[in-house]
Amino acid sequence: MMKSAPSPNSIPAARGKDGFTLAEMMVSMAAFSMVSVALLMASTSLRRNAAAVTDYSSDHADQMRLSDYIAMDLRRSISVGTLSTPNNVSMVIPEYMPTPAPAATPRPTPYMPQLDGQGGVYYSALTKPSGTPVSLWLSNCTVTVSYYLSGETIYRVEGGAPPIALADKVQDFAFTASSADNNKVIETTITFRPRFKSSGASADAIAATTFRNRTLLRNNVSVY
Amino acid sequence: MQLSSSKSQGSILVWTVLTITTLSLLIAEVIRVVSIKYQNAFQSTQWQDALLGAESGIDLAIVELRKGLYPASIYGNMTPFPTISDTPAGSWDGAPTADGSTGGHETITIPNAGLANTSVTVDVRVDKPSSILDGSNGYQYYRIRSTGTLPITGPARVTDNKYDSNLRKLSLRWDRFAPGIADPHVSRTIEAVVKPVSTFDLAILSMTQLNLTDQNIVIDSYDSRVDTKSTGGLYDVTKRQQHGNIATDGNLINAGNAQIYGDVATNSGTVTGTAGITGQQRTDFYQPAISQETPTGFPGTVTTVDRNTTLSGAGGTQLSPVRYTVNSVALNGNGNLTIGAPGDPAGSYVEIYVTGSISVTGNSQITLSPNVKAKIYFAGNVSVAGNGLVNSNNQPGDLQLYGIKPPDGVTQTVSLGGNAQLTAAVYAPDANITVNGGGSTGHIFGSFVGKTVVMNGVTNLHYDEALSSGGRPTNYKIVSWFEDNR
């Protein structure tokens, strides 16, 4: 038998298969929105967390580098400058060789050690003229090395050479130096402000980042 | 229906591929970051360990140098005492150094000493440039250059921050100082200069007992070489210094309420009567005793000193002193021993080897003439009393007494005292030394090293810091340390 044509006023038999009701649409839209928001929030949180971890890791690497730099110079220093100024540490090291440019080629040749007449030695291209006081002469045979924070960058400068950057984007760093064990040891501390919270790090969180390094001054004659 | 099913399966496949790709990228990124951080940590650790290796090389070199300070009977063919003409002591091969000066050289590889079972290689060179020879006392300083090297395993690439490369200077593709490279590595080099340490580096050193008795003794220091620390080369109480250090290899110092302007050190021991000690009190002291062996190069002709005797120093120099062999000094009020004739030129050097004992009693004296410097080696005992030892120069470094190690089972004694003033330095690590007081106004200038040391009634002991640059070397210490980070 042939089917008769549907009346224009009749409801199509397949209506339920061709569309959704308003209620269905609203429910599905709500569900989709919730899932989308959750995904967006999770994604944002994940991205911020990854950024914070990366930042922390990077800052920690900067801490280690800065600490290693300062410790290297402290080990060979003759004297250490004022220790009370934060983010500014200086020391005096022997002028072992001509003050090198950051990328000097060929590399400078070290001077020969010479006796200072008081049981010590100094490095210089020149020999102390007879009659010149030792203390006066030795001041010509040393180089001052300084570390300081300027803007977002920590620099190291050796003598008259141009400063070299040791770490950048470290405006939240704080480093200090203090003496210990009768000035035979210098302790450096380096902290930074972790960025795990948008509201900012607490004092405890900052304190937890403190990196300490105790360095024995090898050229302090009283340590041996 | 079949077409609809195929579309659905294709969609699932696309989503699966996208998901796997996304996850793979995430994992790859995580691995990349972790790998970089691991490599950074590994390279930093190897760089730190390279310093430990280099410093170990410095220690090894000092040990080798110290061997040369001991008698030949202990370390065989080692050079007994480094002097101006000696080559560096030690067993190293004496290969010439880069600057042409002869020196010792040693390379030591310690397996599995680094991280991840890597080895540590220490390359040490010792030489003695002429620029660090002290002509005033013959002390030869030594330069030690030590390089510690560790391999860098894993990818030969720098970490994620170029600043690390500036500091650590890893040799990944080429070496900093040599053409080419066999394996990626990191190395650090230290240059240290060591100086001989005098036997008279302390005011008092005893190998066992050190007793200051309860005499309220004052021990301080001055430096006869420096005007700000002495007056006219003599002790000045207004310029008192704080290096009247005393120490013992034993575990007890009876300070006896002494006023000590300096440090006091024991070998894990205690110090009693410490109220007047201005310096540090340490318990980590130990200095091996190096016995004085029988000196060589003395004439076979033996002189007996039992009456007025003058031993001239004319023609004697620091490197070639006038030498005498004396079987004993026995002055019992019947004569004097004058070291150096009155007319001897300034700076005359005399060395006396006494094969027996020294005894000076009554009004007899041993007198060191002005401008003469003397060393007296004695094999027996020493007993000097009643102003019996006169140092006309008033410089303790000009009159040095060395006690030769006695045979096993024999006790050697040194008794000095009764003087209003005693100016001398005594090194007798195998002898029991007693320094008797000179009354409430007595002053003793010098340094004393003995098996035991007792200050009996001494009220003032002034240590001349110039003594630390004279006398026989018994140790080496670092006077300069520098990391060569070119």
Short mmCIF file of C-alpha atoms in Angstrom, two decimals, chain B:
data_model
loop_
_atom_site.label_atom_id
_atom_site.label_comp_id
_atom_site.label_asym_id
_atom_site.label_seq_id
_atom_site.Cartn_x
_atom_site.Cartn_y
_atom_site.Cartn_z
CA MET B 1 23.43 3.78 8.78
CA GLN B 2 26.81 2.51 7.54
CA LEU B 3 27.88 5.99 6.45
CA SER B 4 26.93 7.50 9.81
CA SER B 5 28.96 4.88 11.67
CA SER B 6 32.05 5.54 9.53
CA LYS B 7 31.90 9.29 10.27
CA SER B 8 31.67 8.63 13.98
CA GLN B 9 34.70 6.32 13.95
CA GLY B 10 36.72 8.88 11.98
CA SER B 11 35.93 11.58 14.49
CA ILE B 12 37.08 9.40 17.35
CA LEU B 13 40.32 8.66 15.50
CA VAL B 14 41.00 12.36 14.96
CA TRP B 15 40.36 13.16 18.58
CA THR B 16 42.55 10.29 19.69
CA VAL B 17 45.42 11.43 17.49
CA LEU B 18 45.06 15.00 18.71
CA THR B 19 45.01 13.89 22.31
CA ILE B 20 48.06 11.69 21.89
CA THR B 21 49.89 14.46 20.09
CA THR B 22 49.08 16.96 22.81
CA LEU B 23 50.14 14.60 25.54
CA SER B 24 53.33 13.73 23.67
CA LEU B 25 54.21 17.39 23.32
CA LEU B 26 53.59 17.92 26.99
CA ILE B 27 55.73 14.94 27.93
CA ALA B 28 58.47 16.00 25.56
CA GLU B 29 58.50 19.48 27.08
CA VAL B 30 58.61 18.07 30.59
CA ILE B 31 61.47 15.76 29.66
CA ARG B 32 63.32 18.61 27.98
CA VAL B 33 63.00 20.88 31.01
CA VAL B 34 63.89 18.14 33.47
CA SER B 35 66.83 17.06 31.35
CA ILE B 36 68.19 20.59 31.23
CA LYS B 37 67.81 20.99 34.97
CA TYR B 38 69.45 17.63 35.59
CA GLN B 39 72.33 18.48 33.29
CA ASN B 40 72.68 21.86 34.98
CA ALA B 41 72.81 20.23 38.40
CA PHE B 42 75.25 17.59 37.20
CA GLN B 43 77.59 20.09 35.59
CA SER B 44 77.46 22.33 38.66
CA THR B 45 78.32 19.42 40.91
CA GLN B 46 81.23 18.37 38.70
CA TRP B 47 82.43 21.96 38.74
CA GLN B 48 82.32 22.02 42.54
CA ASP B 49 84.08 18.68 42.78
CA ALA B 50 86.82 19.93 40.48
CA LEU B 51 87.69 22.50 43.14
CA LEU B 52 87.88 19.79 45.77
CA GLY B 53 90.23 17.88 43.51
CA ALA B 54 92.41 20.92 42.95
CA GLU B 55 92.60 21.66 46.67
CA SER B 56 93.45 18.05 47.34
CA GLY B 57 96.39 18.52 45.00
CA ILE B 58 97.61 21.44 47.10
CA ASP B 59 97.45 19.24 50.20
CA LEU B 60 99.33 16.46 48.44
CA ALA B 61 102.06 18.84 47.38
CA ILE B 62 102.49 20.17 50.92
CA VAL B 63 102.75 16.62 52.22
CA GLU B 64 105.50 15.96 49.70
CA LEU B 65 107.32 19.11 50.66
CA ARG B 66 107.05 18.25 54.35
CA LYS B 67 108.75 14.93 53.73
CA GLY B 68 111.84 16.87 52.86
CA LEU B 69 111.91 18.40 56.33
CA TYR B 70 112.36 15.08 58.06
CA PRO B 71 115.66 13.31 58.54
CA ALA B 72 116.83 11.23 55.62
CA SER B 73 116.50 8.13 57.78
CA ILE B 74 112.71 8.46 57.66
CA TYR B 75 112.00 9.24 54.04
CA GLY B 76 115.09 7.86 52.36
CA ASN B 77 116.43 10.06 49.64
CA MET B 78 114.30 13.11 50.38
CA THR B 79 116.14 16.36 50.67
CA PRO B 80 116.52 17.01 54.41
CA PHE B 81 116.11 20.76 54.50
CA PRO B 82 115.13 22.93 51.61
CA THR B 83 117.71 25.64 51.33
CA ILE B 84 118.72 28.01 48.64
CA SER B 85 120.55 25.41 46.61
CA ASP B 86 118.22 22.47 47.09
CA THR B 87 115.75 21.20 44.58
CA PRO B 88 112.19 20.72 45.78
CA ALA B 89 111.83 17.81 48.09
CA GLY B 90 109.51 14.93 47.43
CA SER B 91 109.27 11.94 45.21
CA TRP B 92 107.88 13.60 42.12
CA ASP B 93 109.71 13.46 38.90
CA GLY B 94 111.13 16.96 38.77
CA ALA B 95 109.79 17.69 35.33
CA PRO B 96 110.34 21.27 34.21
CA THR B 97 107.38 23.54 34.53
CA ALA B 98 105.89 25.70 31.87
CA ASP B 99 107.91 28.74 32.85
CA GLY B 100 111.16 26.82 32.67
CA SER B 101 111.87 26.52 36.38
CA THR B 102 112.53 23.05 37.63
CA GLY B 103 109.82 21.56 39.73
CA GLY B 104 107.94 18.47 40.74
CA HIS B 105 105.02 17.13 38.81
CA GLU B 106 102.43 14.51 39.59
CA THR B 107 99.15 13.40 38.06
CA ILE B 108 96.79 11.34 40.12
CA THR B 109 93.49 9.85 38.98
CA ILE B 110 91.02 8.74 41.60
CA PRO B 111 88.34 6.47 40.11
CA ASN B 112 84.69 6.73 41.10
CA ALA B 113 85.34 9.83 43.20
CA GLY B 114 82.98 12.09 41.29
CA LEU B 115 79.24 12.08 40.75
CA ALA B 116 77.82 9.15 38.79
CA ASN B 117 81.02 7.16 39.36
CA THR B 118 83.12 9.57 37.37
CA SER B 119 86.82 9.89 38.10
CA VAL B 120 88.72 12.86 39.50
CA THR B 121 92.08 13.69 37.98
CA VAL B 122 94.45 15.91 39.92
CA ASP B 123 97.46 17.41 38.18
CA VAL B 124 99.97 19.10 40.48
CA ARG B 125 103.11 21.03 39.69
CA VAL B 126 105.54 22.40 42.24
CA ASP B 127 108.32 24.79 41.45
CA LYS B 128 110.43 27.45 43.13
CA PRO B 129 110.76 30.61 41.08
CA SER B 130 113.72 32.72 42.07
CA SER B 131 111.35 35.58 42.77
CA ILE B 132 110.13 33.85 45.92
CA LEU B 133 113.49 33.07 47.47
CA ASP B 134 114.02 35.03 50.66
CA GLY B 135 117.66 35.92 50.62
CA SER B 136 117.56 37.27 54.16
CA ASN B 137 117.12 33.85 55.71
CA GLY B 138 117.47 31.39 52.86
CA TYR B 139 113.81 30.44 52.98
CA GLN B 140 112.63 29.07 49.67
CA TYR B 141 108.94 29.53 49.06
CA TYR B 142 107.27 27.10 46.67
CA ARG B 143 104.60 27.67 44.08
CA ILE B 144 102.02 24.92 43.71
CA ARG B 145 99.65 24.81 40.76
CA SER B 146 96.98 22.18 41.01
CA THR B 147 94.23 21.38 38.52
CA GLY B 148 91.26 19.18 39.29
CA THR B 149 89.43 17.72 36.31
CA LEU B 150 86.20 15.77 36.06
CA PRO B 151 84.42 14.48 32.97
CA ILE B 152 81.09 15.80 31.81
CA THR B 153 78.88 12.92 30.82
CA GLY B 154 75.68 13.24 28.85
CA PRO B 155 75.02 15.71 26.06
CA ALA B 156 77.93 18.07 25.41
CA ARG B 157 75.85 21.19 25.56
CA VAL B 158 75.61 24.09 27.92
CA THR B 159 72.63 24.61 30.13
CA ASP B 160 69.73 26.95 29.53
CA ASN B 161 71.50 30.02 30.90
CA LYS B 162 74.55 31.49 29.22
CA TYR B 163 75.66 33.06 32.50
CA ASP B 164 76.49 29.63 33.84
CA SER B 165 78.97 29.17 31.02
CA ASN B 166 80.74 32.40 31.93
CA LEU B 167 81.29 31.10 35.43
CA ARG B 168 81.93 27.42 35.04
CA LYS B 169 83.80 27.49 31.75
CA LEU B 170 83.01 23.93 30.82
CA SER B 171 85.19 22.36 28.15
CA LEU B 172 82.52 20.73 26.04
CA ARG B 173 83.62 21.28 22.47
CA TRP B 174 87.12 22.62 22.97
CA ASP B 175 89.57 23.09 25.83
CA ARG B 176 90.31 26.55 27.20
CA PHE B 177 94.05 26.12 27.19
CA ALA B 178 94.82 23.35 24.73
CA PRO B 179 93.83 22.72 21.13
CA GLY B 180 91.18 20.11 20.61
CA ILE B 181 89.46 18.07 23.22
CA ALA B 182 89.32 14.34 23.90
CA ASP B 183 86.30 14.25 26.16
CA PRO B 184 84.00 16.92 27.57
CA HIS B 185 85.23 17.90 30.99
CA VAL B 186 85.42 20.65 33.57
CA SER B 187 88.60 21.72 35.29
CA ARG B 188 89.57 24.25 37.94
CA THR B 189 93.07 25.43 38.76
CA ILE B 190 94.46 26.80 41.99
CA GLU B 191 97.80 28.44 42.49
CA ALA B 192 99.09 28.48 46.05
CA VAL B 193 102.37 29.72 47.43
CA VAL B 194 103.69 28.05 50.57
CA LYS B 195 106.40 29.34 52.85
CA PRO B 196 108.57 27.52 55.33
CA VAL B 197 107.40 27.73 58.90
CA SER B 198 110.10 28.35 61.41
CA THR B 199 110.74 26.15 64.40
CA PHE B 200 110.18 29.32 66.35
CA ASP B 201 106.70 30.12 65.09
CA LEU B 202 105.28 30.12 68.62
CA ALA B 203 106.38 31.57 71.92
CA ILE B 204 106.23 28.13 73.51
CA LEU B 205 105.59 24.74 71.95
CA SER B 206 105.74 21.51 73.89
CA MET B 207 105.27 18.02 72.57
CA THR B 208 103.68 16.82 75.79
CA GLN B 209 103.54 18.86 79.00
CA LEU B 210 103.40 22.64 79.16
CA ASN B 211 103.41 24.14 82.60
CA LEU B 212 103.66 27.84 83.24
CA THR B 213 103.41 27.24 87.01
CA ASP B 214 101.56 29.71 89.12
CA GLN B 215 103.82 32.71 88.70
CA ASN B 216 101.45 35.18 87.02
CA ILE B 217 103.69 35.12 83.97
CA VAL B 218 103.06 37.64 81.21
CA ILE B 219 103.53 36.35 77.67
CA ASP B 220 103.25 38.78 74.78
CA SER B 221 105.01 39.59 71.55
CA TYR B 222 106.79 42.28 69.63
CA ASP B 223 108.37 42.49 66.20
CA SER B 224 111.94 43.67 66.17
CA ARG B 225 111.69 44.34 62.41
CA VAL B 226 108.89 46.87 62.59
CA ASP B 227 109.12 50.26 64.27
CA THR B 228 105.46 50.31 65.14
CA LYS B 229 105.84 47.05 67.03
CA SER B 230 109.15 47.70 68.77
CA THR B 231 111.49 50.54 69.56
CA GLY B 232 114.92 50.37 68.05
CA GLY B 233 114.38 46.69 67.41
CA LEU B 234 113.77 46.05 71.10
CA TYR B 235 110.70 45.17 73.10
CA ASP B 236 108.55 48.12 74.12
CA VAL B 237 105.65 47.40 76.41
CA THR B 238 103.69 50.30 74.91
CA LYS B 239 103.85 48.53 71.55
CA ARG B 240 102.87 45.14 72.89
CA GLN B 241 101.51 42.71 70.30
CA GLN B 242 99.05 39.85 70.66
CA HIS B 243 101.03 36.98 69.18
CA GLY B 244 102.47 35.43 72.30
CA ASN B 245 100.95 32.13 71.20
CA ILE B 246 101.60 28.92 73.09
CA ALA B 247 100.62 25.37 72.18
CA THR B 248 101.10 21.75 73.01
CA ASP B 249 100.69 18.47 71.20
CA GLY B 250 99.55 17.15 74.54
CA ASN B 251 96.18 17.69 76.14
CA LEU B 252 96.89 19.95 79.07
CA ILE B 253 98.26 23.42 79.53
CA ASN B 254 98.55 24.75 83.02
CA ALA B 255 98.39 28.46 82.33
CA GLY B 256 98.72 29.19 86.04
CA ASN B 257 96.79 32.45 85.88
CA ALA B 258 99.18 33.73 83.30
CA GLN B 259 98.44 36.84 81.28
CA ILE B 260 98.81 35.58 77.74
CA TYR B 261 98.50 38.06 74.91
CA GLY B 262 97.91 35.47 72.24
CA ASP B 263 96.30 32.14 71.44
CA VAL B 264 96.49 28.94 73.44
CA ALA B 265 96.11 25.61 71.69
CA THR B 266 96.02 21.99 72.79
CA ASN B 267 95.55 18.68 71.09
CA SER B 268 91.97 17.96 72.15
CA GLY B 269 92.90 19.01 75.64
CA THR B 270 92.12 21.54 78.29
CA VAL B 271 93.67 24.70 79.58
CA THR B 272 93.57 25.62 83.24
CA GLY B 273 93.97 29.11 84.65
CA THR B 274 92.58 30.79 81.56
CA ALA B 275 91.34 34.08 82.94
CA GLY B 276 94.13 36.13 81.41
CA ILE B 277 94.16 34.72 77.88
CA THR B 278 93.32 37.38 75.31
CA GLY B 279 93.37 35.25 72.18
CA GLN B 280 91.57 32.13 71.08
CA GLN B 281 91.63 28.83 72.88
CA ARG B 282 91.75 26.01 70.39
CA THR B 283 91.73 22.27 70.78
CA ASP B 284 92.62 21.28 67.23
CA PHE B 285 96.37 21.73 67.42
CA TYR B 286 98.93 19.16 66.39
CA GLN B 287 102.36 19.74 64.97
CA PRO B 288 104.55 16.71 64.45
CA ALA B 289 107.88 16.89 66.22
CA ILE B 290 110.81 16.80 63.86
CA SER B 291 113.88 15.73 65.77
CA GLN B 292 117.14 17.54 65.22
CA GLU B 293 119.56 15.13 63.61
CA THR B 294 123.32 15.29 64.07
CA PRO B 295 124.46 18.17 61.89
CA THR B 296 126.89 17.53 59.08
CA GLY B 297 129.69 19.58 57.60
CA PHE B 298 131.47 20.27 60.85
CA PRO B 299 135.24 19.87 61.19
CA GLY B 300 136.72 16.82 62.78
CA THR B 301 139.04 18.87 64.95
CA VAL B 302 137.56 18.96 68.41
CA THR B 303 137.88 21.92 70.70
CA THR B 304 137.46 21.66 74.44
CA VAL B 305 135.99 24.68 76.19
CA ASP B 306 136.84 24.71 79.84
CA ARG B 307 138.55 28.05 80.14
CA ASN B 308 138.53 31.41 78.37
CA THR B 309 137.86 30.61 74.75
CA THR B 310 136.96 32.74 71.76
CA LEU B 311 135.42 31.23 68.65
CA SER B 312 135.79 33.78 65.90
CA GLY B 313 133.13 34.30 63.31
CA ALA B 314 135.25 36.22 60.87
CA GLY B 315 134.48 35.24 57.31
CA GLY B 316 131.35 33.35 58.20
CA THR B 317 128.25 33.99 56.16
CA GLN B 318 124.70 32.75 56.35
CA LEU B 319 125.28 30.18 53.66
CA SER B 320 128.80 29.35 54.77
CA PRO B 321 129.19 29.96 58.50
CA VAL B 322 132.36 29.37 60.45
CA ARG B 323 131.90 26.00 62.10
CA TYR B 324 133.40 24.53 65.23
CA THR B 325 133.12 21.11 66.83
CA VAL B 326 133.29 21.15 70.61
CA ASN B 327 133.22 18.03 72.75
CA SER B 328 131.84 19.86 75.78
CA VAL B 329 131.46 23.24 77.36
CA ALA B 330 132.26 23.07 81.06
CA LEU B 331 132.76 26.49 82.59
CA ASN B 332 132.73 26.45 86.35
CA GLY B 333 133.65 30.00 87.17
CA ASN B 334 137.06 29.69 85.60
CA GLY B 335 136.49 31.19 82.23
CA ASN B 336 134.18 32.45 79.52
CA LEU B 337 133.20 31.32 76.05
CA THR B 338 133.01 34.21 73.64
CA ILE B 339 131.25 33.51 70.34
CA GLY B 340 132.61 35.87 67.76
CA ALA B 341 135.67 37.96 68.29
CA PRO B 342 135.20 41.63 69.08
CA GLY B 343 136.62 42.61 65.72
CA ASP B 344 134.49 40.33 63.64
CA PRO B 345 132.64 42.10 60.85
CA ALA B 346 128.95 42.67 61.22
CA GLY B 347 126.82 39.81 60.02
CA SER B 348 129.34 37.09 60.86
CA TYR B 349 127.80 33.66 61.25
CA VAL B 350 129.05 30.96 63.60
CA GLU B 351 127.79 27.41 64.09
CA ILE B 352 128.95 25.26 66.98
CA TYR B 353 128.38 21.54 67.33
CA VAL B 354 128.74 20.40 70.93
CA THR B 355 129.04 16.63 70.96
CA GLY B 356 128.58 16.52 74.73
CA SER B 357 126.93 18.74 77.30
CA ILE B 358 127.00 22.44 78.13
CA SER B 359 127.44 23.49 81.74
CA VAL B 360 127.96 27.05 82.83
CA THR B 361 127.98 27.84 86.53
CA GLY B 362 129.43 30.42 88.88
CA ASN B 363 130.47 33.62 87.22
CA SER B 364 131.28 32.05 83.91
CA GLN B 365 129.41 33.14 80.82
CA ILE B 366 128.75 32.28 77.25
CA THR B 367 128.74 35.60 75.46
CA LEU B 368 127.55 36.29 71.94
CA SER B 369 129.56 39.20 70.58
CA PRO B 370 127.80 42.13 68.95
CA ASN B 371 126.83 41.74 65.30
CA VAL B 372 127.49 38.01 65.35
CA LYS B 373 124.82 35.39 64.82
CA ALA B 374 125.23 31.90 66.21
CA LYS B 375 123.61 28.50 66.19
CA ILE B 376 124.62 25.97 68.80
CA TYR B 377 123.81 22.28 68.31
CA PHE B 378 124.17 20.19 71.46
CA ALA B 379 123.96 16.43 71.87
CA GLY B 380 123.98 16.29 75.65
CA ASN B 381 122.34 18.33 78.34
CA VAL B 382 122.40 22.06 78.90
CA SER B 383 122.64 23.71 82.28
CA VAL B 384 123.20 27.42 82.33
CA ALA B 385 122.65 29.53 85.41
CA GLY B 386 123.59 32.78 86.98
CA ASN B 387 123.63 35.19 84.07
CA GLY B 388 125.50 32.53 82.17
CA LEU B 389 124.13 33.30 78.73
CA VAL B 390 124.63 36.81 77.38
CA ASN B 391 123.32 37.88 74.01
CA SER B 392 124.95 41.21 73.23
CA ASN B 393 122.65 41.82 70.26
CA ASN B 394 119.51 41.48 72.37
CA GLN B 395 117.95 39.71 69.42
CA PRO B 396 116.77 36.18 70.23
CA GLY B 397 117.09 35.14 66.62
CA ASP B 398 120.82 35.77 66.76
CA LEU B 399 121.39 33.03 69.34
CA GLN B 400 119.65 29.75 68.50
CA LEU B 401 120.16 26.50 70.38
CA TYR B 402 119.24 23.14 68.84
CA GLY B 403 119.02 19.97 70.89
CA ILE B 404 120.09 16.89 68.95
CA LYS B 405 117.89 13.86 69.41
CA PRO B 406 119.41 11.67 72.17
CA PRO B 407 119.68 7.89 71.86
CA ASP B 408 116.57 5.94 72.73
CA GLY B 409 116.09 5.67 76.46
CA VAL B 410 118.22 8.69 77.25
CA THR B 411 116.55 11.77 78.71
CA GLN B 412 117.86 15.10 77.55
CA THR B 413 117.44 18.15 79.76
CA VAL B 414 117.83 21.86 79.21
CA SER B 415 117.91 24.17 82.20
CA LEU B 416 118.20 27.89 81.65
CA GLY B 417 117.75 30.54 84.22
CA GLY B 418 118.83 32.67 87.03
CA ASN B 419 119.23 35.53 84.58
CA ALA B 420 117.75 38.94 84.93
CA GLN B 421 117.51 38.73 81.17
CA LEU B 422 117.72 35.81 78.75
CA THR B 423 117.63 36.34 75.03
CA ALA B 424 117.68 33.17 72.96
CA ALA B 425 115.60 30.70 71.00
CA VAL B 426 115.71 27.01 71.90
CA TYR B 427 114.58 24.11 69.72
CA ALA B 428 114.89 20.82 71.53
CA PRO B 429 111.79 18.71 70.81
CA ASP B 430 113.31 15.68 72.54
CA ALA B 431 114.39 17.50 75.69
CA ASN B 432 112.74 18.51 78.91
CA ILE B 433 113.18 22.27 79.10
CA THR B 434 113.05 24.24 82.31
CA VAL B 435 113.35 27.98 82.18
CA ASN B 436 113.96 29.40 85.61
CA GLY B 437 112.90 32.83 86.56
CA GLY B 438 114.84 36.00 86.74
CA GLY B 439 113.01 37.52 89.62
CA SER B 440 110.15 39.95 89.54
CA THR B 441 111.95 42.16 87.04
CA GLY B 442 113.27 39.34 84.91
CA HIS B 443 112.54 39.27 81.22
CA ILE B 444 113.03 36.49 78.75
CA PHE B 445 113.01 37.21 75.04
CA GLY B 446 112.67 34.34 72.66
CA SER B 447 110.92 31.09 71.87
CA PHE B 448 111.10 27.60 73.37
CA VAL B 449 110.27 24.25 71.80
CA GLY B 450 110.68 21.15 73.92
CA LYS B 451 109.34 17.76 74.75
CA THR B 452 108.17 19.32 77.97
CA VAL B 453 108.42 22.98 78.86
CA VAL B 454 108.22 24.33 82.38
CA MET B 455 108.41 28.03 83.11
CA ASN B 456 109.52 28.02 86.69
CA GLY B 457 109.35 31.43 88.27
CA VAL B 458 109.45 33.26 84.96
CA THR B 459 107.53 36.51 85.09
CA ASN B 460 107.87 37.88 81.57
CA LEU B 461 108.27 36.11 78.25
CA HIS B 462 108.36 38.27 75.15
CA TYR B 463 108.15 36.54 71.79
CA ASP B 464 109.87 38.28 68.90
CA GLU B 465 107.71 37.77 65.82
CA ALA B 466 110.83 38.09 63.70
CA LEU B 467 111.68 34.58 64.87
CA SER B 468 108.98 33.25 62.58
CA SER B 469 111.23 34.15 59.66
CA GLY B 470 114.34 32.50 61.01
CA GLY B 471 115.50 29.19 62.29
CA ARG B 472 115.07 25.79 60.81
CA PRO B 473 111.90 25.15 58.79
CA THR B 474 109.68 22.50 60.30
CA ASN B 475 106.57 22.94 58.25
CA TYR B 476 105.01 24.76 55.32
CA LYS B 477 101.98 26.95 55.31
CA ILE B 478 99.99 28.66 52.61
CA VAL B 479 100.62 32.38 52.27
CA SER B 480 98.82 32.90 48.99
CA TRP B 481 95.85 31.14 47.43
CA PHE B 482 94.32 32.05 44.11
CA GLU B 483 91.92 30.35 41.76
CA ASP B 484 93.01 30.85 38.21
CA ASN B 485 89.65 31.11 36.46
CA ARG B 486 90.85 32.47 33.15
#
